[in-house]
Short mmCIF file of C-alpha atoms in Angstrom, two decimals:
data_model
loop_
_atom_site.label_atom_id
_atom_site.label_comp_id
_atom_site.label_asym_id
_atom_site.label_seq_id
_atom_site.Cartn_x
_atom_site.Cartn_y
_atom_site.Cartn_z
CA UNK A 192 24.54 0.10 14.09
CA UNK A 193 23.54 1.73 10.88
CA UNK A 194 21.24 4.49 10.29
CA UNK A 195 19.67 5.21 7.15
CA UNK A 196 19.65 8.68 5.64
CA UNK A 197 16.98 9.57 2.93
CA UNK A 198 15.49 12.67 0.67
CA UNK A 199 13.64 12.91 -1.77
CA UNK A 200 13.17 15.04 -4.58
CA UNK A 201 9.39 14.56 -6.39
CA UNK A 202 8.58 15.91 -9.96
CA UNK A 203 4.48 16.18 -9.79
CA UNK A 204 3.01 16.90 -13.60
CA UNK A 205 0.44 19.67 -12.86
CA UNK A 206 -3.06 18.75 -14.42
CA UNK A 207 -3.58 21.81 -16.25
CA UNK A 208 -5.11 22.37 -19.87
CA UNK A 209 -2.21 23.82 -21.35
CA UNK A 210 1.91 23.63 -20.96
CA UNK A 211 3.83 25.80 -18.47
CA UNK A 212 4.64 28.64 -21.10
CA UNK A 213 2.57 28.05 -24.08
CA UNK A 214 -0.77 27.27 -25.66
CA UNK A 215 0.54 23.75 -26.15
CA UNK A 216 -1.97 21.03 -24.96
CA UNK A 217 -0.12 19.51 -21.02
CA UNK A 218 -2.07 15.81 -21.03
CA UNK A 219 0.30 14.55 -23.72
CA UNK A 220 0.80 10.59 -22.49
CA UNK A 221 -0.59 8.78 -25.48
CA UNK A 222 -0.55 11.10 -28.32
CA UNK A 223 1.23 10.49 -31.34
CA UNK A 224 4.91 11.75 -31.06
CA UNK A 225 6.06 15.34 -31.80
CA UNK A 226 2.51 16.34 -32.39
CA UNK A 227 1.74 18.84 -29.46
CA UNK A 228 4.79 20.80 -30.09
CA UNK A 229 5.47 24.93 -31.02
CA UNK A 230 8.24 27.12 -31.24
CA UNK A 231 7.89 27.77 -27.54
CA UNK A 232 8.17 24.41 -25.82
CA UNK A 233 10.67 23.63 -28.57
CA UNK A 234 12.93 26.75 -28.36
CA UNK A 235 13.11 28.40 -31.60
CA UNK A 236 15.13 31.43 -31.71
CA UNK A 237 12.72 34.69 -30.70
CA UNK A 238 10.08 32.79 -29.51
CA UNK A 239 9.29 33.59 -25.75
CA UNK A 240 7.63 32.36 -22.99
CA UNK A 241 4.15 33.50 -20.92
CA UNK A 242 3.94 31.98 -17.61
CA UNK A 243 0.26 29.69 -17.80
CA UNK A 244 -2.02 31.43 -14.48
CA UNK A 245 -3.35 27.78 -13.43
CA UNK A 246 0.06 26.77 -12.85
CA UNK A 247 0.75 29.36 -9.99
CA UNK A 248 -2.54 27.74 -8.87
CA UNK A 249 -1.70 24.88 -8.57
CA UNK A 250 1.85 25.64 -7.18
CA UNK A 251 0.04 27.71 -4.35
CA UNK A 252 -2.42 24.70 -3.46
CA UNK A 253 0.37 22.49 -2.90
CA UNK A 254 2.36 24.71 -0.60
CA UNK A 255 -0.48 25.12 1.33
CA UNK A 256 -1.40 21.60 1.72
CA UNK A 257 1.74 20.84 2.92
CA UNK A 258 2.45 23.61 5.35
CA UNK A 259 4.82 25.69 3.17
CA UNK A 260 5.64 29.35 3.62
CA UNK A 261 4.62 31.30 0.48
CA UNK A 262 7.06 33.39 -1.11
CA UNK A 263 4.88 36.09 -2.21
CA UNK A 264 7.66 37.70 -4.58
CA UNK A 265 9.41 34.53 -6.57
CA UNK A 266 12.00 34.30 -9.59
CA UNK A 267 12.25 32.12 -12.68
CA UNK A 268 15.88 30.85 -13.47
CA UNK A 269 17.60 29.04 -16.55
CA UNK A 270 18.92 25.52 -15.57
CA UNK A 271 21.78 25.05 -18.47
CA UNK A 272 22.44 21.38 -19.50
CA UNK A 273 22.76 19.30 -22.88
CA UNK A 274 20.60 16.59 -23.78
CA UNK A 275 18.66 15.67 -27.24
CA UNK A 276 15.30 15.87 -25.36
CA UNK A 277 16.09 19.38 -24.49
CA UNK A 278 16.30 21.22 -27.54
CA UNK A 279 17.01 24.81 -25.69
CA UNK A 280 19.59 23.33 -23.67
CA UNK A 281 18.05 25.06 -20.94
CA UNK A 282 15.73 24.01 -18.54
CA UNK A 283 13.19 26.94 -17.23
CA UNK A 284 12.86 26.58 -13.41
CA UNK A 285 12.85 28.37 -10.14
CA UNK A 286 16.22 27.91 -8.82
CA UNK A 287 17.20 31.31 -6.22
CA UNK A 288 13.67 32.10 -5.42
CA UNK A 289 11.62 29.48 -5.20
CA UNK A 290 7.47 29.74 -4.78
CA UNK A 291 6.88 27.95 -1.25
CA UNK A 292 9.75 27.22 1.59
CA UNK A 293 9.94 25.30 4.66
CA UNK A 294 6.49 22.93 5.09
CA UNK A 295 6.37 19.73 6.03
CA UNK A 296 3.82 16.78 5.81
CA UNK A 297 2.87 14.23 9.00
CA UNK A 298 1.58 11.12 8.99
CA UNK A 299 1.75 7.57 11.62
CA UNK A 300 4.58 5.44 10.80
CA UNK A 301 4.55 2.02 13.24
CA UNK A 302 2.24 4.13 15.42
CA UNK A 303 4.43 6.89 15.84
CA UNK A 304 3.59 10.66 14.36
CA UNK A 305 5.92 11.41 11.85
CA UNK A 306 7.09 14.84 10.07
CA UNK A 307 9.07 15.04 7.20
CA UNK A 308 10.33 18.87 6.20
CA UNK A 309 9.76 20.21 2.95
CA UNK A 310 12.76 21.84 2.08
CA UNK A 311 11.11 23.67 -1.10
CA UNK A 312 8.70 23.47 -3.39
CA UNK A 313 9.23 25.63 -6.97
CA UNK A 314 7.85 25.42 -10.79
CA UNK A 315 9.80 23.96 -13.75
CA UNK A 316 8.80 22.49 -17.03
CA UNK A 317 9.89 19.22 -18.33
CA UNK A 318 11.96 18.10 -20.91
CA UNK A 319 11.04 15.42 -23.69
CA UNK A 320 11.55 11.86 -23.93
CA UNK A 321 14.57 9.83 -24.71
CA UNK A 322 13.27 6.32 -26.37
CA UNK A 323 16.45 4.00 -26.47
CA UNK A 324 16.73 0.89 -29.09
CA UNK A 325 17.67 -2.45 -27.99
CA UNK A 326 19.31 -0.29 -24.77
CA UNK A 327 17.99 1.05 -21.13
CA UNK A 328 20.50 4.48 -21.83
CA UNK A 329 21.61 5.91 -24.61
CA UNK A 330 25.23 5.10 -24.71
CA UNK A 331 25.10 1.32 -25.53
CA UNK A 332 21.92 2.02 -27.56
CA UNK A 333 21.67 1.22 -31.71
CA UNK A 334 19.65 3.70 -31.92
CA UNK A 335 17.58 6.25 -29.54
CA UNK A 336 14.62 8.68 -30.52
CA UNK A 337 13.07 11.60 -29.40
CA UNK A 338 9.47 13.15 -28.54
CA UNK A 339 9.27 16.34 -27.83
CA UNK A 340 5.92 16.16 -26.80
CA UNK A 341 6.47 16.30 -23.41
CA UNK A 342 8.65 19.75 -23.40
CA UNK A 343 7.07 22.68 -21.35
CA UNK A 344 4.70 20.04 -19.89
CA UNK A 345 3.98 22.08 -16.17
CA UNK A 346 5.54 20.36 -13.28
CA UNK A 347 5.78 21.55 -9.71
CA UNK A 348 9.22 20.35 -7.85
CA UNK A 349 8.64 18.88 -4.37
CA UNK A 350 12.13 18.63 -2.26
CA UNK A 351 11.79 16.99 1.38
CA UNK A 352 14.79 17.20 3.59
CA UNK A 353 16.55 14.18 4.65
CA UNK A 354 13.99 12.91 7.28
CA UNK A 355 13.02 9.56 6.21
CA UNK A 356 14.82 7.15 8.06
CA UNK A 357 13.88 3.79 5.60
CA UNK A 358 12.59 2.69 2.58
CA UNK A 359 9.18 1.57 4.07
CA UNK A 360 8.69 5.08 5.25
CA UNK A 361 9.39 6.52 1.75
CA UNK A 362 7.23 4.66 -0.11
CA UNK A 363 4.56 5.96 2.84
CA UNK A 364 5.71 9.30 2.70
CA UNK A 365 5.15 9.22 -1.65
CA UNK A 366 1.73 7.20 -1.35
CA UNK A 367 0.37 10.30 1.16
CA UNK A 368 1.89 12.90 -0.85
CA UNK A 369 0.26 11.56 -3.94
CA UNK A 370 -3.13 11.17 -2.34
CA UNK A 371 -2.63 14.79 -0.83
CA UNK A 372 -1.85 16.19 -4.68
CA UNK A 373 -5.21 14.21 -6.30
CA UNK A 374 -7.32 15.36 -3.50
CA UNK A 375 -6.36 19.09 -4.33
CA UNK A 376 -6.97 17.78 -8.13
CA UNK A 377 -3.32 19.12 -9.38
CA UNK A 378 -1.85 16.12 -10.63
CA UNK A 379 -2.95 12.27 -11.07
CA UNK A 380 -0.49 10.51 -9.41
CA UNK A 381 0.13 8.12 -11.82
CA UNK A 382 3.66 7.28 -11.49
CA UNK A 383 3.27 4.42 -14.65
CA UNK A 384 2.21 7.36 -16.75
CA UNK A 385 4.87 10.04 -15.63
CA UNK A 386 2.87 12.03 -13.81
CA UNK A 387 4.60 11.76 -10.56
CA UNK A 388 8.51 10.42 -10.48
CA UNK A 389 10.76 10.09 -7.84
CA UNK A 390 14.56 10.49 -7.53
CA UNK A 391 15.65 8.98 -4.35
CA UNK A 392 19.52 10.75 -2.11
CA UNK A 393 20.07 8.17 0.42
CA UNK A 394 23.27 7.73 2.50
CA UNK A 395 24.22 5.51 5.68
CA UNK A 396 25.81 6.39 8.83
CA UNK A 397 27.93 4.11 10.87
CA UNK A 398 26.66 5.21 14.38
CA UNK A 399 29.83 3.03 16.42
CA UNK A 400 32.44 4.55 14.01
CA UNK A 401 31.16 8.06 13.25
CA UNK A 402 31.58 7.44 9.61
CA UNK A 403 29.35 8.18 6.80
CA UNK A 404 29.30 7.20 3.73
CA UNK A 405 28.63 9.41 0.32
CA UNK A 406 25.29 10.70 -0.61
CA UNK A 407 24.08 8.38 -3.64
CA UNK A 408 20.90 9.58 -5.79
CA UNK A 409 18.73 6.59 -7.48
CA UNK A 410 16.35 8.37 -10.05
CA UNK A 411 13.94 7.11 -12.88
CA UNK A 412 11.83 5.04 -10.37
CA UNK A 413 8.48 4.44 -11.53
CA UNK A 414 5.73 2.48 -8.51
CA UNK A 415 5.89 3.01 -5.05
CA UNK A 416 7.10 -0.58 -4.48
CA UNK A 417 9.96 0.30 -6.54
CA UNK A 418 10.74 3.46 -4.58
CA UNK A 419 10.88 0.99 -1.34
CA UNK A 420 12.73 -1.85 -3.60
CA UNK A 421 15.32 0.25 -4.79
CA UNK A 422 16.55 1.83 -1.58
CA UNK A 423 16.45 -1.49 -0.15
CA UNK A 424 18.86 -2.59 -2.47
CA UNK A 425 20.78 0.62 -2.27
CA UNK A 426 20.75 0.18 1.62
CA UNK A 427 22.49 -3.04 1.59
CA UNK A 428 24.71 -2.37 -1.29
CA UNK A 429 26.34 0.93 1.02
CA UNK A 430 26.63 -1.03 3.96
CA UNK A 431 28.16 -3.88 2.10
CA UNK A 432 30.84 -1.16 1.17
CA UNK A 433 31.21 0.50 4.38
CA UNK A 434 31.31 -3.20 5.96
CA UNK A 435 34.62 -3.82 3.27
CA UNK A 436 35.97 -0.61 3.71
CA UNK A 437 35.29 0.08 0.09
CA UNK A 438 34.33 3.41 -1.15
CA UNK A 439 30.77 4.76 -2.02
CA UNK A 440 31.29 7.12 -5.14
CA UNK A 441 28.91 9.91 -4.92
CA UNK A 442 26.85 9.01 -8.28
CA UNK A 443 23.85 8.36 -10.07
CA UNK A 444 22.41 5.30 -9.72
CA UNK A 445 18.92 3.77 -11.82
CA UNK A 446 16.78 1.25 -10.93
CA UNK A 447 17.00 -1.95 -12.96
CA UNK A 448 13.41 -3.20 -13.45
CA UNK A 449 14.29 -6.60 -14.97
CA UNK A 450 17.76 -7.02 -12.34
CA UNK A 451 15.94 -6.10 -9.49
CA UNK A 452 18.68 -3.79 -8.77
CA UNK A 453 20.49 -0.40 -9.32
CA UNK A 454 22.98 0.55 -11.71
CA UNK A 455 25.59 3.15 -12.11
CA UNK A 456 24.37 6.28 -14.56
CA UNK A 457 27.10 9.02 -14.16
CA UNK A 458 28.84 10.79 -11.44
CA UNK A 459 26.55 12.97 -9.78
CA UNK A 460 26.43 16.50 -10.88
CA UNK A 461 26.88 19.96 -8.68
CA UNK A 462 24.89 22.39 -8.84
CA UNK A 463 27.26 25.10 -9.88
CA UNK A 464 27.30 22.12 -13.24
CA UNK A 465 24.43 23.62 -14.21
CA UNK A 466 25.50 27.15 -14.57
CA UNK A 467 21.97 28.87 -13.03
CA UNK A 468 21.15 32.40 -13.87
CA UNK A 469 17.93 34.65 -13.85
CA UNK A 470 15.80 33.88 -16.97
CA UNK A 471 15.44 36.99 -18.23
CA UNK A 472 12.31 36.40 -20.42
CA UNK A 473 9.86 36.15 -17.30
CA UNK A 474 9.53 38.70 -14.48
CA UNK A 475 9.90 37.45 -11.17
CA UNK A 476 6.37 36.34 -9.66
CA UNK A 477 4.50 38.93 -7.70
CA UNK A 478 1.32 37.31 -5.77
CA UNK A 479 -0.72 38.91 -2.76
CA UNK A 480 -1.37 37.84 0.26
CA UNK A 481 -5.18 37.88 -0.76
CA UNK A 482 -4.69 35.92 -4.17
CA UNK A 483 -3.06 33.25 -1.32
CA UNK A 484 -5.60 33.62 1.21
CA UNK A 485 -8.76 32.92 -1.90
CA UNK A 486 -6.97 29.55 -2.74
CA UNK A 487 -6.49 28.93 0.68
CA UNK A 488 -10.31 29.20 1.52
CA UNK A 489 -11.13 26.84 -1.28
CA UNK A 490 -8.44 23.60 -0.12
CA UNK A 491 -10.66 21.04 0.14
CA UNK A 492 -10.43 17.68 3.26
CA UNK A 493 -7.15 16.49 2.82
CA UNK A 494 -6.26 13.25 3.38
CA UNK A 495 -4.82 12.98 7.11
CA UNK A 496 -7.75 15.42 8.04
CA UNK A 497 -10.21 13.07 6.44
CA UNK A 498 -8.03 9.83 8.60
CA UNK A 499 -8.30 11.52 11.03
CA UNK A 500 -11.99 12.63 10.99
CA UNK A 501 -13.28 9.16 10.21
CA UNK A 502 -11.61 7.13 13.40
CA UNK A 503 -13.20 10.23 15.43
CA UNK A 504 -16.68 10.15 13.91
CA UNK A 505 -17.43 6.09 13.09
CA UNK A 506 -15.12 4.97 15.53
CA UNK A 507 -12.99 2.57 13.21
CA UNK A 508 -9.36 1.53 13.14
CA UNK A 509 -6.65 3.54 11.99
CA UNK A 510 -5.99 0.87 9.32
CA UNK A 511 -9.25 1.12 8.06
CA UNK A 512 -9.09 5.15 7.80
CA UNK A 513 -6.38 5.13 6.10
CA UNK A 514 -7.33 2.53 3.36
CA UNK A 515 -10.25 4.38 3.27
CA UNK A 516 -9.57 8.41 3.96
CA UNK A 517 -6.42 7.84 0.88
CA UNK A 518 -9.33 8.45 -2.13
CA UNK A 519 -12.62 11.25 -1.43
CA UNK A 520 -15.04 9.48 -3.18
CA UNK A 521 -14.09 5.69 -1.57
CA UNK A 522 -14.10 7.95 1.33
CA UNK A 523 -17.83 9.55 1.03
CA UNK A 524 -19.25 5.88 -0.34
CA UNK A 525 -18.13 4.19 3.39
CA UNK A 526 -19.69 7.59 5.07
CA UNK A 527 -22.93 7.27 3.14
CA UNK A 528 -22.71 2.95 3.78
CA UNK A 529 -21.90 3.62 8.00
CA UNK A 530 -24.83 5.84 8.21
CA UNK A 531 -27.27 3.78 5.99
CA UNK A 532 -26.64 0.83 8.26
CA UNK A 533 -25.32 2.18 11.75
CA UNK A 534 -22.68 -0.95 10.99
CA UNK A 535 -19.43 1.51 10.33
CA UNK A 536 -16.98 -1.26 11.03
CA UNK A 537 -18.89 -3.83 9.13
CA UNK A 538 -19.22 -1.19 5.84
CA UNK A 539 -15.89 -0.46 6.37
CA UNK A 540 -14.64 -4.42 6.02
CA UNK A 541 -16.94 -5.22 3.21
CA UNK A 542 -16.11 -1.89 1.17
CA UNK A 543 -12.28 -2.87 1.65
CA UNK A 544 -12.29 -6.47 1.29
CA UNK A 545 -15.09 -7.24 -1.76
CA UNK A 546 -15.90 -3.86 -3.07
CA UNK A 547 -12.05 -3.55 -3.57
CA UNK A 548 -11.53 -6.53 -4.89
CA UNK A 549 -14.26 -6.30 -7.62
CA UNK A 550 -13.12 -2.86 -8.70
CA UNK A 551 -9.62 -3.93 -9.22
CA UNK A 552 -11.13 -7.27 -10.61
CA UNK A 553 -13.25 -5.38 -13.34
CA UNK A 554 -11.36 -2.48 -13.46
CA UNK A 555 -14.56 -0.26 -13.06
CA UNK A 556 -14.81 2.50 -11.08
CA UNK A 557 -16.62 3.05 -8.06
CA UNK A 558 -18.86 6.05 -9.47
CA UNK A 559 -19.92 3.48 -11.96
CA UNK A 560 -20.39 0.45 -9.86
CA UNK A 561 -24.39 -0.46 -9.74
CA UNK A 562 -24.47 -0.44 -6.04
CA UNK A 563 -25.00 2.29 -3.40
CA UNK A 564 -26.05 2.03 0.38
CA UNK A 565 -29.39 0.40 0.22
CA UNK A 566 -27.59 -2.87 -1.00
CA UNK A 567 -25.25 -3.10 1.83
CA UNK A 568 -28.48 -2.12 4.28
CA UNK A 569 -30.00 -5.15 3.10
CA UNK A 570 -27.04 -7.56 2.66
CA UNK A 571 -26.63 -6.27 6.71
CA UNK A 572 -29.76 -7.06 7.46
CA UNK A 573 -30.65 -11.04 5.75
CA UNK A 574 -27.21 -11.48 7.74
CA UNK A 575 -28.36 -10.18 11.18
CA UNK A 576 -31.48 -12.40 10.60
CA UNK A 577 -29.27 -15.48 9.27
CA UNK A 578 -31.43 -15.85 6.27
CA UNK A 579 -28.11 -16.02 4.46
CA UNK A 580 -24.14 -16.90 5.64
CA UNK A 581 -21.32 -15.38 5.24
CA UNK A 582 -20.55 -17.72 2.51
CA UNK A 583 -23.34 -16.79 0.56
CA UNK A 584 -23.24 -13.03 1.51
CA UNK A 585 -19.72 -13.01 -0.72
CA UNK A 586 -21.22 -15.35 -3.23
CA UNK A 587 -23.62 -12.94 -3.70
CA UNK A 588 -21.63 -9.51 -3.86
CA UNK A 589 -20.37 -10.07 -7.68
CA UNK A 590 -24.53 -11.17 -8.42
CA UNK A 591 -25.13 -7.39 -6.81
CA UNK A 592 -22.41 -5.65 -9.41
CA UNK A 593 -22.90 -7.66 -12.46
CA UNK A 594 -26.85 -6.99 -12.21
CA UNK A 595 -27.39 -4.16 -9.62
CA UNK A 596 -30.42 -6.16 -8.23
CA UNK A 597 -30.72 -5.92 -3.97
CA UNK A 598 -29.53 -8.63 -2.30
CA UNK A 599 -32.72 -9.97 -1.30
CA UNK A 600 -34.21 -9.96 -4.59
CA UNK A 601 -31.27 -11.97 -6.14
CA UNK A 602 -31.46 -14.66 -3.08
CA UNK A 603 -35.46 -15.09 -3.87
CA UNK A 604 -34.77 -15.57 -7.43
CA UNK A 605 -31.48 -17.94 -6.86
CA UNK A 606 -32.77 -20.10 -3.56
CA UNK A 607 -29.52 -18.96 -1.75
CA UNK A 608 -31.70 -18.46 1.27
CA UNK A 609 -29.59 -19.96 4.47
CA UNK A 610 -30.79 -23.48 5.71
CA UNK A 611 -31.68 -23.49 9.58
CA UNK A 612 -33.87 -26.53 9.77
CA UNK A 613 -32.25 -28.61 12.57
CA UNK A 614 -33.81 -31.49 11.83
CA UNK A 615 -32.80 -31.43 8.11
CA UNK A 616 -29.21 -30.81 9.38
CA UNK A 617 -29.78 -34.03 12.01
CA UNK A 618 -31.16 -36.02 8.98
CA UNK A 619 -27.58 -35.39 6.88
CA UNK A 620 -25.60 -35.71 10.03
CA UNK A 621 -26.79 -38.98 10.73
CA UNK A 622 -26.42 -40.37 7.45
CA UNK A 623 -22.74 -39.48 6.99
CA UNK A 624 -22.03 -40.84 10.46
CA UNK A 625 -23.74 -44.47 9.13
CA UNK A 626 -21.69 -44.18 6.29
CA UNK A 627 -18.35 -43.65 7.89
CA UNK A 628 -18.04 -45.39 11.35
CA UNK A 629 -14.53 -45.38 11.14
CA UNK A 630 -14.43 -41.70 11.19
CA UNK A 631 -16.82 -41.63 13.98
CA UNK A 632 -14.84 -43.96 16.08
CA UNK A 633 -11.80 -41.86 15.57
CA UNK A 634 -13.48 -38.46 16.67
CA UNK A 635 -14.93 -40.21 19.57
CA UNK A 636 -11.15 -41.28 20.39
CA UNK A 637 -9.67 -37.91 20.70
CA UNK A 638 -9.06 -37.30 16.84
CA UNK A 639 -11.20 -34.07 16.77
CA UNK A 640 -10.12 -33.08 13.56
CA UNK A 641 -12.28 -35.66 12.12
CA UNK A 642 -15.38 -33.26 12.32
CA UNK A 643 -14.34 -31.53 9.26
CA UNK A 644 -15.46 -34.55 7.48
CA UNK A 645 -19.09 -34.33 8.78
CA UNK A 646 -19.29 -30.76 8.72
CA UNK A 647 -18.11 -31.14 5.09
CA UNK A 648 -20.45 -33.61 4.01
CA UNK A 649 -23.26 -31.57 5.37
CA UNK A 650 -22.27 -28.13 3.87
CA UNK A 651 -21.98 -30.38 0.24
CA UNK A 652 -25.31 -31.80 0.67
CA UNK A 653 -26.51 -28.07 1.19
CA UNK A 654 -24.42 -26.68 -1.59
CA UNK A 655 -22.94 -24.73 1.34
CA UNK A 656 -26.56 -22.75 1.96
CA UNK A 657 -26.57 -24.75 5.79
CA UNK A 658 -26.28 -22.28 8.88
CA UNK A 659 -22.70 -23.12 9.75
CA UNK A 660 -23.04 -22.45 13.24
CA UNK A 661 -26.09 -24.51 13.26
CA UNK A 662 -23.86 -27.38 11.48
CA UNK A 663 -20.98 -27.22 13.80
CA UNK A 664 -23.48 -27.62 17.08
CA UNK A 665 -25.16 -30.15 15.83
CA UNK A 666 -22.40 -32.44 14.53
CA UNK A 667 -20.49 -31.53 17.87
CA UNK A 668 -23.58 -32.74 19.86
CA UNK A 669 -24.09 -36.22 17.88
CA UNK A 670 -20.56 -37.10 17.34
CA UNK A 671 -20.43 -36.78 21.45
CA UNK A 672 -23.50 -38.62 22.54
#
């Protein structure tokens, strides 16, 4: 029996204006390289740092949201190491003292409550960025070049403690967290972009033989499907070893996009590696318990509040909350939907299945979709009074966004009104039974199957606009008599 073992350690990029310690513009992803860079973020001799307000903001917002204790007195630290996309060779961070200790974040997993601990959450800047030629890392690389754009870029540190027992769970665990950090408005979440990255410590334990194997980090994973792919990989890979007797080394590991799989960087580093000592350019960080009570009054519905809140209020499943309560303003468009039509689980459906779909089809979003409640009031109501399907209610969602016309207006103009003359039905039943007696005998000796043929021919003759209960009765009731 093997149990899994996993941390993780989260870098969020903070959403402010400017960099950690300088003037330097933060929201750097697509500029031209080395062109939001000073003497500051790039470590010229004399130049020195001034800690940016917003991020201690944004630090404190965090904590709270996920149940830390505040340090109110805090320390900044120099992390020593030497790579070309740190031109310092020092990494400014908060390594002794950090900002926020011991939270935690809960959320269902399988139906359970789960908690996973924070361990710590403190301020660093980042480095730059290594691009390698014809290479993924630098040592088999023709060639490698460096932006520096991304130095001093604010980034708050989020270190869980090793609570999450698979990889399911932590690519849960990183989907809430990042819905918890855009609801506060601190960072984007955009792990394609940088914005959030994950390095992954998982271990195994083999619970018969009281062994366990060594702790194995897998960093520079960039989706939340890779963040589940990658310690599946690393999952079986460990027990493989512990199932040969072969040793785990305790290293660095990447994930392979293209492979599918992990692959050895470097033995991991200690901490005593990186030769952390007070940075003696910054002060430590004194706050107030009223400075931390302000922000605190100002958190806005988080994400398991808002789950929560919506299966209590419109009664609908947890499923449905959560696809739902993840993002505010999908959030408040089902809320204003469920009380437009008193149909809650019917908005909810709709808004996850077609709305969805057409704003990941179109790639528009929802504050600029052409709809609003009074389209989904109506589209509720021609299907309460069958004046149109099912069928046609979904034919006619894309009609509603590409024109922003009500639903009833587009079905007058188009004819898509629902058929639910019986006697027209009869009429088209009848003549697909003359035509095809051999299907008719067949139904009538146990083949039952066959009245997918009649419905069929009906729902063509109709260009599908038939009442497909209607349809189904009827060809039931002649087929049988």
């Amino acid at each position: 029996m093997y149990k899994t073992v996993i941390g993780l350690e989260i870098h969020a990029q903070l959403s402010t204006k400017t960099k950690a310690f300088c003037s330097c513009r933060a929201d750097v992803f697509e500029l031209e390289p080395n062109t939001v860079i000073c003497p500051v973020c790039t470590g010229q001799p004399g130049a020195l740092p001034v800690l940016n307000e917003k991020v201690v903001e944004y630090a404190v917002k965090a904590a709270l949201a996920l149940n830390c204790k505040i340090n109110l007195r805090s320390t900044f630290d120099r992390k020593n190491y030497f790579y070309p996309d740190l031109p310092k060779g020092y990494q400014i961070t908060q390594y002794f003292t950090p900002i926020a200790e011991n939270g935690f974040l809960g959320f269902k997993f399988d139906g359970d409550e789960k908690r996973v601990r924070i361990r710590r959450i403190h301020i660093e800047e980042d480095a730059g960025k290594m691009i390698h030629q014809d290479a993924d890392s630098i040592s088999g690389a023709s060639g490698s070049l460096v932006n520096l754009n991304r130095c001093g870029v604010p980034l708050i540190e989020i270190v869980t403690e090793p609570d999450i027992s698979s990889p399911k769970e932590a690519r849960l665990f990183m989907e809430l967290l990042r819905d918890t950090l855009r609801a506060l408005d601190i960072c984007s979440g955009d792990m394609e972009k940088g914005a959030l990255r994950c390095d992954a410590n998982i271990s195994i334990v083999d619970e018969e033989r009281g062994l366990s194997s060594n702790r194995v980090e897998v960093k520079n994973i960039n989706s939340f499907k890779f963040v589940e792919k990658a310690l599946e990989f690393e999952r079986e890979r460990i027990i493989k070893a512990l199932e040969t007797g072969s040793d785990v080394n305790r290293e660095t590991r990447t994930w392979n996009f293209a492979k599918r799989e992990t692959i050895s960087m470097r033995s991991k580093e200690e901490e005593n590696d990186y030769r952390y000592f007070p940075e003696p350019d910054l002060p430590p960080l004194q706050l107030s318990d009223e400075y931390v009570e302000r922000i605190k009054e100002r958190l806005p519905e988080l994400p398991q509040q808002r789950i929560e809140r919506l299966i209590r209020e419109y009664g609908i499943p947890e499923y449905d909350a959560t696809v739902l309560g993840s993002n505010a303003r999908l959030s408040s468009f089902f809320e204003e939907v469920a009380k437009s039509t008193d149909k809650p689980k019917e908005a909810s459906n709709w808004i996850m299945t077609e709305l969805l779909r057409e704003i990941n089809r179109r790639g528009i979003p929802l504050e600029k979709m052409p709809i609003g409640p009074e389209h989904f009031k109506i589209l509720f109501e021609l299907l309460e009074q069958e004046k149109i399907s099912v069928k046609i209610a979904k034919e006619l969602f894309p009609l509603m966004i590409e024109t922003g016309k009500l639903p009833d207006q587009l079905v007058k103009e188009r004819g898509m009104e629902q058929i639910n003359d019986e006697k027209l039905i009869e009429d088209i039943v009848l003549r697909a039974m003359e035509s095809n007696p051999k299907a008719v005998k067949q139904y009538r000796d146990g083949k039952k199957g066959v009245m997918g043929y009649f419905v069929g021919a009906v729902m063509k003759e109709t260009r599908g606009k038939a009442n497909p209960a209607a349809v189904n009765e009827i060809v039931r009731r002649l087929l049988e008599s």
